[in-house]
Every structure is written in structure tokens, then in C-alpha cells.
Short mmCIF file of C-alpha atoms in Angstrom, two decimals:
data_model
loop_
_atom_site.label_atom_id
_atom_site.label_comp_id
_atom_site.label_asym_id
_atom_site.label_seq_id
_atom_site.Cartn_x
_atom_site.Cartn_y
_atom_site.Cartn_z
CA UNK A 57 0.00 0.00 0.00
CA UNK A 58 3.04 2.67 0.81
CA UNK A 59 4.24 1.45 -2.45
CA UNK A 60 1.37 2.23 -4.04
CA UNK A 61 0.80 5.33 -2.34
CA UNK A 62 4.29 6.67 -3.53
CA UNK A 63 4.04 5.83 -6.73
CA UNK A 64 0.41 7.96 -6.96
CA UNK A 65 2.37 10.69 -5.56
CA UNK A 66 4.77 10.73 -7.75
CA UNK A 67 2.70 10.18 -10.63
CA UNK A 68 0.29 13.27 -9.42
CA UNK A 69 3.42 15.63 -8.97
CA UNK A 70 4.46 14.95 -12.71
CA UNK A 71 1.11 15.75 -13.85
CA UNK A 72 0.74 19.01 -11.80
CA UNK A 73 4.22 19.68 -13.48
CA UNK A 74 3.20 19.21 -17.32
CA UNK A 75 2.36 22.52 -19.05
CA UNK A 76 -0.69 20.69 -20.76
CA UNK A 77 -2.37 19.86 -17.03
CA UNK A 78 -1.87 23.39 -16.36
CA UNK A 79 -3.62 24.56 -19.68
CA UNK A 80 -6.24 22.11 -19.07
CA UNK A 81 -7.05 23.69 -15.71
CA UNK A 82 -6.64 27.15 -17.36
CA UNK A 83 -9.28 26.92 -19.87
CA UNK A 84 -11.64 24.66 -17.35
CA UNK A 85 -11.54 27.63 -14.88
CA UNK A 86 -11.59 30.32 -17.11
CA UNK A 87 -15.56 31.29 -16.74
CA UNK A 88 -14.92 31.02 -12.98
CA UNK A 89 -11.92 33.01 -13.10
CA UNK A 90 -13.65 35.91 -15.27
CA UNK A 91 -16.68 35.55 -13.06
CA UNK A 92 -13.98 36.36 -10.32
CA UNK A 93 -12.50 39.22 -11.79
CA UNK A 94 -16.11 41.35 -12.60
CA UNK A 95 -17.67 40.81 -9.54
CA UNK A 96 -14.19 41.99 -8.17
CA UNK A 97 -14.35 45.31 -9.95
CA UNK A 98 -17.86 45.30 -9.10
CA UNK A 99 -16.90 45.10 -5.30
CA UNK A 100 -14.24 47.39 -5.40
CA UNK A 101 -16.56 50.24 -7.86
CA UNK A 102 -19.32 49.78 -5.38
CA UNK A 103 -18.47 48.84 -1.93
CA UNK A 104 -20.55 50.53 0.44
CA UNK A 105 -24.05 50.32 -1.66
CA UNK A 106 -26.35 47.40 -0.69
CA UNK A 107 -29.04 46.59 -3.80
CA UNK A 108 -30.51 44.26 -1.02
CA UNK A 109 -31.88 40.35 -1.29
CA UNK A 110 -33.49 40.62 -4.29
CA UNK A 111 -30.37 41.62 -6.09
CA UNK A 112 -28.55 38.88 -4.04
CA UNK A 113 -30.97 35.73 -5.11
CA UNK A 114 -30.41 37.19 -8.73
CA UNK A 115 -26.44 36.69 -8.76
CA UNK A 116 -26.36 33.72 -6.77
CA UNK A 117 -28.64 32.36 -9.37
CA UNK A 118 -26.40 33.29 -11.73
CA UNK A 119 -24.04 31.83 -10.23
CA UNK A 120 -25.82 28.52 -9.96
CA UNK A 121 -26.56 28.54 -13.98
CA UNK A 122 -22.42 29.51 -14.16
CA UNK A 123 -21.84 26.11 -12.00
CA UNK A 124 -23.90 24.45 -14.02
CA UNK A 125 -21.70 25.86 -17.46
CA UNK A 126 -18.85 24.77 -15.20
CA UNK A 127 -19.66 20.92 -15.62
CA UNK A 128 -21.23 21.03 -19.47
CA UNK A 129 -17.85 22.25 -20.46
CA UNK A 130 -15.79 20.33 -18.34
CA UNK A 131 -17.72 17.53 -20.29
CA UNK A 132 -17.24 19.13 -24.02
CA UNK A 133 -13.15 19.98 -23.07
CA UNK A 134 -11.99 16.85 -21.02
CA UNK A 135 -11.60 14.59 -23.09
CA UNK A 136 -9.21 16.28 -25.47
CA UNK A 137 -7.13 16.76 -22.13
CA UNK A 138 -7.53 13.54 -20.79
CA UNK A 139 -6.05 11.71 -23.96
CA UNK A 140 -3.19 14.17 -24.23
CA UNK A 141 -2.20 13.63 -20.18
CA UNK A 142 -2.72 10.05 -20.32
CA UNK A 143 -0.54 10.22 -23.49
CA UNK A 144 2.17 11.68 -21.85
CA UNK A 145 1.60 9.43 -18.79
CA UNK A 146 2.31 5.89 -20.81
CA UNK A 147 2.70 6.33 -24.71
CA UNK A 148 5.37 9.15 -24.15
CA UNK A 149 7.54 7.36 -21.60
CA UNK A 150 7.47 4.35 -23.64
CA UNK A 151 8.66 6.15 -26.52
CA UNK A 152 11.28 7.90 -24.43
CA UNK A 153 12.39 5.21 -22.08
CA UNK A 154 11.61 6.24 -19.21
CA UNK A 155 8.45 3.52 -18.16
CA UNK A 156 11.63 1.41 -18.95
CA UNK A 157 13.59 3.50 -16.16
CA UNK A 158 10.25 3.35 -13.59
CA UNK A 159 10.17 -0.58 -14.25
CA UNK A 160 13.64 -1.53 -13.44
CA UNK A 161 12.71 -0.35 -9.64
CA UNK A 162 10.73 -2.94 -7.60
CA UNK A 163 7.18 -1.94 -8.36
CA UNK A 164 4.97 -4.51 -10.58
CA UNK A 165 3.36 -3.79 -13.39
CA UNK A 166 -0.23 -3.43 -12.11
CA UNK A 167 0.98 -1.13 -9.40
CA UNK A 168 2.13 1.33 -12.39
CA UNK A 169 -1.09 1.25 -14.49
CA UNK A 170 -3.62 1.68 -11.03
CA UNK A 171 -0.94 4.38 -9.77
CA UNK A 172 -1.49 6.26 -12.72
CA UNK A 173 -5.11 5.53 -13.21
CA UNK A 174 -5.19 7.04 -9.86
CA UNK A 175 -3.22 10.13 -10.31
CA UNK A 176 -4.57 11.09 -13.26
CA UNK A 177 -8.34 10.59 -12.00
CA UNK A 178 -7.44 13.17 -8.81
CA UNK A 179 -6.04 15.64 -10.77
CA UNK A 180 -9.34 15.39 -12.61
CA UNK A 181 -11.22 15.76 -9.42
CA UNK A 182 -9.20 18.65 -8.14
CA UNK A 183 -9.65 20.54 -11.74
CA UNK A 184 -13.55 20.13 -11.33
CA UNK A 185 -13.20 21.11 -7.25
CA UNK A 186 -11.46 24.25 -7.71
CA UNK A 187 -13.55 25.72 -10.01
CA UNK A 188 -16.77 25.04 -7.90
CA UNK A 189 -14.48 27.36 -5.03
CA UNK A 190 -13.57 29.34 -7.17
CA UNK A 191 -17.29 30.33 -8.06
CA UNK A 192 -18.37 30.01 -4.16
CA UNK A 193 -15.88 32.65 -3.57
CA UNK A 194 -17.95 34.69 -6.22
CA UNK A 195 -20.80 34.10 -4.33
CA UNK A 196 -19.23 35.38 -1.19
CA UNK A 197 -17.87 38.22 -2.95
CA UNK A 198 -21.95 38.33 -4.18
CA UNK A 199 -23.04 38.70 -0.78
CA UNK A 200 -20.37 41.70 0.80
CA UNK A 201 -21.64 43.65 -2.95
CA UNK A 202 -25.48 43.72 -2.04
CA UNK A 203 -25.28 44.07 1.61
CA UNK A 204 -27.43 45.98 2.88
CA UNK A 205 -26.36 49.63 3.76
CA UNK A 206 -28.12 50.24 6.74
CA UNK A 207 -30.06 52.42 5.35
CA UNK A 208 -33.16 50.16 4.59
CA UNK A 209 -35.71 49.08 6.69
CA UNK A 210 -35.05 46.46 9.09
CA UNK A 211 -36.92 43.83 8.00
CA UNK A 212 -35.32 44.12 4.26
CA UNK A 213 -32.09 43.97 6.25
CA UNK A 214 -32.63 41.03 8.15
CA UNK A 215 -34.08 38.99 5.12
CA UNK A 216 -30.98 39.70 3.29
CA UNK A 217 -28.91 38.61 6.40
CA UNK A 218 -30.81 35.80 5.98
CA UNK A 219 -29.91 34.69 2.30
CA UNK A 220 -27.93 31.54 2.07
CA UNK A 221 -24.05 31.74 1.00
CA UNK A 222 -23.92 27.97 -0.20
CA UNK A 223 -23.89 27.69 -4.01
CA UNK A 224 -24.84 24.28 -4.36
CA UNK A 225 -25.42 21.78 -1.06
CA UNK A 226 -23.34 19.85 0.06
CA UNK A 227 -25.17 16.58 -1.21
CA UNK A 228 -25.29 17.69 -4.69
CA UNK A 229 -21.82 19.10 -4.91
CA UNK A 230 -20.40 15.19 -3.97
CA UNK A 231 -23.11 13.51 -6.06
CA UNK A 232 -21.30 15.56 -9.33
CA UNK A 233 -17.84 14.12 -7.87
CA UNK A 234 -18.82 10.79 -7.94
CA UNK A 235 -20.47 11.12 -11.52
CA UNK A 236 -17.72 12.88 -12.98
CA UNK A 237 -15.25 10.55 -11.12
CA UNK A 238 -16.94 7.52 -12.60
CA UNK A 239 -17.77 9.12 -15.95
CA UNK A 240 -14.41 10.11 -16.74
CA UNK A 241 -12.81 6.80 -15.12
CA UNK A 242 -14.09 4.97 -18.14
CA UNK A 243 -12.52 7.51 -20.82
CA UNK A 244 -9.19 6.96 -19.14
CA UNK A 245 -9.52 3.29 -19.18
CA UNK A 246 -9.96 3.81 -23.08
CA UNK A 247 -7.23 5.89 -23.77
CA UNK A 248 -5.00 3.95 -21.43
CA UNK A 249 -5.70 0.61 -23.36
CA UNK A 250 -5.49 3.37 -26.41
CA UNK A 251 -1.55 4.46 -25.58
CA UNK A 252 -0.10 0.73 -25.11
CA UNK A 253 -0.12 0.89 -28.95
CA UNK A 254 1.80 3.85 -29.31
CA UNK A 255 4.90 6.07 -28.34
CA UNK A 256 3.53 9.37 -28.86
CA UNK A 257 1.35 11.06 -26.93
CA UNK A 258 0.22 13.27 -30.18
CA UNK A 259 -0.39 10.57 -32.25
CA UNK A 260 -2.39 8.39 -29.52
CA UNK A 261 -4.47 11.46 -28.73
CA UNK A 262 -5.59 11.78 -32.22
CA UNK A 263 -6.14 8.05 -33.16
CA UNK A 264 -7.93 7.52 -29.33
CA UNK A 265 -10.05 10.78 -29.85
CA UNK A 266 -11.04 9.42 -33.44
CA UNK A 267 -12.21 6.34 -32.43
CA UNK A 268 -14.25 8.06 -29.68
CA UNK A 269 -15.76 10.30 -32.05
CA UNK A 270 -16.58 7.10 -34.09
CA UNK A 271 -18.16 5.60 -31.67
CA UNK A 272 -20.89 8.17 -30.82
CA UNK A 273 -21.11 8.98 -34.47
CA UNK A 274 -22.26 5.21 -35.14
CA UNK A 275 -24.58 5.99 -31.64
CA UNK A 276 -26.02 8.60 -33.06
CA UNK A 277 -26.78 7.07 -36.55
CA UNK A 278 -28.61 4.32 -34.90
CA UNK A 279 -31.06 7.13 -33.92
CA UNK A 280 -31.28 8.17 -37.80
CA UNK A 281 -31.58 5.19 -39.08
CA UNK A 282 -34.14 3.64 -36.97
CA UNK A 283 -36.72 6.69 -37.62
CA UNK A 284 -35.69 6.58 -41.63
CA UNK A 285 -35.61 2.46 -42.66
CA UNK A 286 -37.70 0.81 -39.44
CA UNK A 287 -40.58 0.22 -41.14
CA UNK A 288 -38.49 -1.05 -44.67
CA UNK A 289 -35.38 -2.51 -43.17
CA UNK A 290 -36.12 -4.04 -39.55
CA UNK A 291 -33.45 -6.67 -39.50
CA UNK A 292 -30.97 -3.86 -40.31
CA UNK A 293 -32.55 -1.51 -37.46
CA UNK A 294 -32.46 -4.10 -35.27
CA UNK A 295 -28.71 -5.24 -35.96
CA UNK A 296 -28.27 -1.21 -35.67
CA UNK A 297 -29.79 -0.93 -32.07
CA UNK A 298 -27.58 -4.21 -30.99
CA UNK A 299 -24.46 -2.83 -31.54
CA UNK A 300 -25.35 0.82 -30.10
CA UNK A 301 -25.95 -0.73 -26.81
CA UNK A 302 -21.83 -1.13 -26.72
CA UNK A 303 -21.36 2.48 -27.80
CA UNK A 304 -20.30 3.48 -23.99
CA UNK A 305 -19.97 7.65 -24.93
CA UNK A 306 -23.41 7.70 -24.53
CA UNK A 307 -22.82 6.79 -20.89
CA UNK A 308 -20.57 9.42 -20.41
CA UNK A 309 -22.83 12.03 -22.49
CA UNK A 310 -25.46 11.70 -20.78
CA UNK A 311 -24.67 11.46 -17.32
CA UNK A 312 -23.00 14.70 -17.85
CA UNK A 313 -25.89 16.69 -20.10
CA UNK A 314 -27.05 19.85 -18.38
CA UNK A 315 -30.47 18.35 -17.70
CA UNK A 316 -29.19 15.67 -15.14
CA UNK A 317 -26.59 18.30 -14.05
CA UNK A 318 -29.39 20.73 -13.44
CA UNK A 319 -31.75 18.42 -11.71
CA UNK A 320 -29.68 17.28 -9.63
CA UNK A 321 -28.34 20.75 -8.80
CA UNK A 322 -32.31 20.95 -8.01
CA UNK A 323 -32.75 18.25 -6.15
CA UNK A 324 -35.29 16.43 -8.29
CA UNK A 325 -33.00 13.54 -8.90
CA UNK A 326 -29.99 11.91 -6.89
CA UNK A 327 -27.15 9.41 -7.82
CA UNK A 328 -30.01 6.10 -6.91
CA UNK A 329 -32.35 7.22 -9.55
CA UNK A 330 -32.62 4.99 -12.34
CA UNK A 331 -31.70 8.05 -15.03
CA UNK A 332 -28.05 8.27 -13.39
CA UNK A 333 -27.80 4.95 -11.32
CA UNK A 334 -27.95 3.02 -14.68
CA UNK A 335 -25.35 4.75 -16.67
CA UNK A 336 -23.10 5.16 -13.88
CA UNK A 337 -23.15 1.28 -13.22
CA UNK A 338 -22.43 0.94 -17.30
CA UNK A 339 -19.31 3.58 -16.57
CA UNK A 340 -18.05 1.09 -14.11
CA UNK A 341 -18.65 -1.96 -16.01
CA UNK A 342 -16.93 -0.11 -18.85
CA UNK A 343 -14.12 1.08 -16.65
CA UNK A 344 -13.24 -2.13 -15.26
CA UNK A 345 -13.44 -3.74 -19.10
CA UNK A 346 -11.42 -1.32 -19.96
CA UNK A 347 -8.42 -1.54 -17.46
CA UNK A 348 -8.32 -5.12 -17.62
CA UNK A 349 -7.64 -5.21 -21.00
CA UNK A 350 -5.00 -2.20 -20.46
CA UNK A 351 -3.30 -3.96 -17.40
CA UNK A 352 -3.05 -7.45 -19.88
CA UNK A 353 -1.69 -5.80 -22.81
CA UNK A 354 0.84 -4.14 -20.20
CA UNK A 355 2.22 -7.07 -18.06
CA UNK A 356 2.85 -8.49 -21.53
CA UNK A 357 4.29 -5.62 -23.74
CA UNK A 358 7.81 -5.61 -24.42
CA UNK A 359 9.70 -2.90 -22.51
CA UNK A 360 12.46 -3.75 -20.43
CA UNK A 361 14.16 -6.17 -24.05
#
């Protein structure tokens, strides 16, 4: 387990160090970030002015829709990331020698693939974290800008002393960190198996992403299909639908659409309702297909010869 636990470490503190990890967190956070910087100039223009609760409910609203943004591009913008990271994690060191270097020290070779797995899943989760705190520190920022003065009437003053601070609660924030966790597990699976096929990170980002875009392409035909030959061609609709049940990006898309994001935010569904408990279990089935087949083709890959 310390073996493990080093090796995680290590990983994580070479991904935190790769230019492309900090990009990715860059243009992840940058609605946050600008969010950040108005309501700054906001607070700075008009401290001292309080446009009381009403004003309040409207820009933590905002804020809520902006959280909301925060996930449906994290979802769009990942995956580009995610290939490139876990590119640099496997197919790069195996075209540079240096997963030779790592497996000359006493670690096997199941410990490297789950250590990296691991590290590159957290970083994940720590992208998606700090741009939810970055936009409850807006909301904070919200609530000092439409303060009340003191010059309103005391009940106004007390009802906006009364707004909540909390963006999301605290139930619905870790239900969207176990969904993207699990969501985004089974894309790194893929490109993991993906990169034991190649020594550059470029060219297994573009061949991995291709193939993913394949996929939901031949998901999304099914749909076409079935509504144009279904009545002419059911044999053909029906072979269709088969193989779309092993298109797995439509897990993935639609756990993270802005409708579940939304209701959930809402709390009109949780993670045990059949529209998100389904697909998640699918992620993990997928996940666990997909790292088996990555750890196989890795314990038997020629590296160290």
C-alpha cells in the first residue's frame, strides 16, 4: 500500500508539473476566473451600496446557472485533455524510455497502471473542485456587494442577512464528484488501453479521440436510421440498435448533459435514480473492461528487451 501510495504521488506531482495539465485547468476555470475578476471590480466600484436580497438571489442564481456551465464544459473539453495527459503518462515514456527506467525499480506492473489511473483521475477531481471554489468565492464576494447599507428598513435587512451563502449543497456538490469521477474513469480506461499501442502522446491522442468520435457517431446514426428504414429494413434496425448498446460515450454524455446536471443541482433527482444509477453502473462496467484489457496488454508488452 506505501508502495502504491508513492508511486500515486509521484505520478500526481508529474502531472501538476506538465504545461498541458496546467492549460487544461486554465481553460476549465476560465468562466470562474472571469466571473472572479467582474464581480471583483464590481466590489471594489461599489463597496458601500447594498441593492438588497433581491439583487442577491439574482447573482447567486447566476451563479448557480455559471456552476452548471462549469460541468457542461468540463464535459465538451476533457476529453481532449484527458487523452493528451494520459498520453504523456504511458505512450510518451514508452517512446522515451523512461516507463523502462520506472520498471527496473521494484514496483509490478499493475501497481504502475492503477498508480497512474489514480493520479490522473485526482487531478481530474481537483480541476472540477477548484472551479466550484472558485465560483463560491464569487458568491461570497456576491453577498459583501449587495449588503445591505443600513439604510433600509429592518426587516429588508434582516431577510438579506438571511440569504444563504452555499452555491450548491453539500449533497449535490459530492453527487457531481462521484459522476464525474466515474464518468471520466471509463474515458481513461480507453485511452489507457489506447496508448499501449503507441509512443507518442500526439499521435495516440488523435487516433484515441477518433475512435471516440466514431463511436458516438455510429450511436447517433442508430437514432437516424431507426426513424428513416424501421418500417423497410427491420433486420438492419435491429442489428443497428444491438451494436449501439456497446457504444459506452453515450454513458458518459449523458450522465453529464445539463439536464441531469441541473436536476440534480435541483434536487429532483440523486445518484439512486434509475436516469443516473444506470449509466453510472455501465461507466463502471466499462471502466473495469477497460483496465483489464490495459493492465493485460501491459504485463505483456515488451519494454524492459
Amino acid at each position: 500500500m506505501k508502495r502504491i501510495m508513492n508511486l500515486i504521488l509521484f505520478e500526481l506531482k508529474k502531472i501538476l508539473n506538465n504545461k498541458k495539465a496546467f492549460l487544461f485547468l486554465l481553460v476549465l476555470n476560465i468562466t470562474p476566473i472571469i466571473t472572479s475578476l467582474i464581480l471583483l471590480v464590481v466590489y471594489i466600484s461599489f463597496r458601500g451600496f447594498g441593492f438588497g436580497d433581491i439583487q442577491f438571489a439574482g447573482v447567486k442564481k447566476t451563479i448557480q446557472y455559471m456552476f452548471t456551465g462549469h460541468f457542461t464544459l468540463f464535459s465538451y473539453i476533457a476529453p481532449f485533455f484527458l487523452a493528451l495527459i494520459v498520453g504523456d503518462s504511458f505512450s510518451t515514456e514508452f517512446g522515451k524510455g523512461y516507463m523502462k527506467m520506472l520498471l527496473v525499480t521494484p514496483v509490478k506492473r499493475w501497481q504502475v497502471i492503477t498508480a497512474k489511473t489514480l493520479s490522473i483521475i485526482t487531478f481530474l477531481v481537483i480541476a472540477v473542485a477548484l472551479g466550484g471554489i472558485i465560483l463560491q468565492s464569487d458568491l461570497l464576494i456576491a453577498k459583501a456587494i449587495t449588503q445591505p447599507s443600513g439604510f433600509l428598513p429592518g426587516s429588508l435587512q434582516s431577510k438579506a442577512m438571511d440569504s444563504s451563502i452555499a452555491m450548491v449543497t453539500a449533497s449535490s456538490a459530492s453527487q457531481l464528484l462521484v459522476i464525474t469521477f466515474i464518468a471520466n474513469l471509463m474515458l481513461i480506461g480507453f485511452f489507457i488501453m489506447f496508448s499501449m499501442f503507441f509512443e507518442s502522446a500526439i499521435l495516440m491522442s488523435f487516433c484515441s479521440l477518433s475512435a471516440i468520435m466514431a463511436v458516438h457517431v455510429f450511436y447517433w446514426s442508430s437514432d437516424i436510421i431507426k426513424a428513416l428504414f424501421d418500417d423497410i429494413a427491420k433486420t438492419l434496425v435491429a442489428n443497428f440498435e444491438f451494436l449501439s448498446q456497446f457504444c459506452f460515450t453515450r454513458h458518459f454524455t449523458n450522465l453529464l448533459s445539463v439536464d441531469i446536471i441541473q436536476d440534480i443541482l435541483d434536487g429532483k433527482l440523486n445518484i439512486m435514480s434509475d436516469k443516473i444509477y444506470n449509466p453510472l453502473g455501465q461507466c463502471l462496467l466499462w471502466s473495469l473492461v477497460f483496465y483489464v484489457i490495459a493492465t493485460i496488454i501491459f504485463s505483456r508488452k515488451q519494454i524492459l528487451h
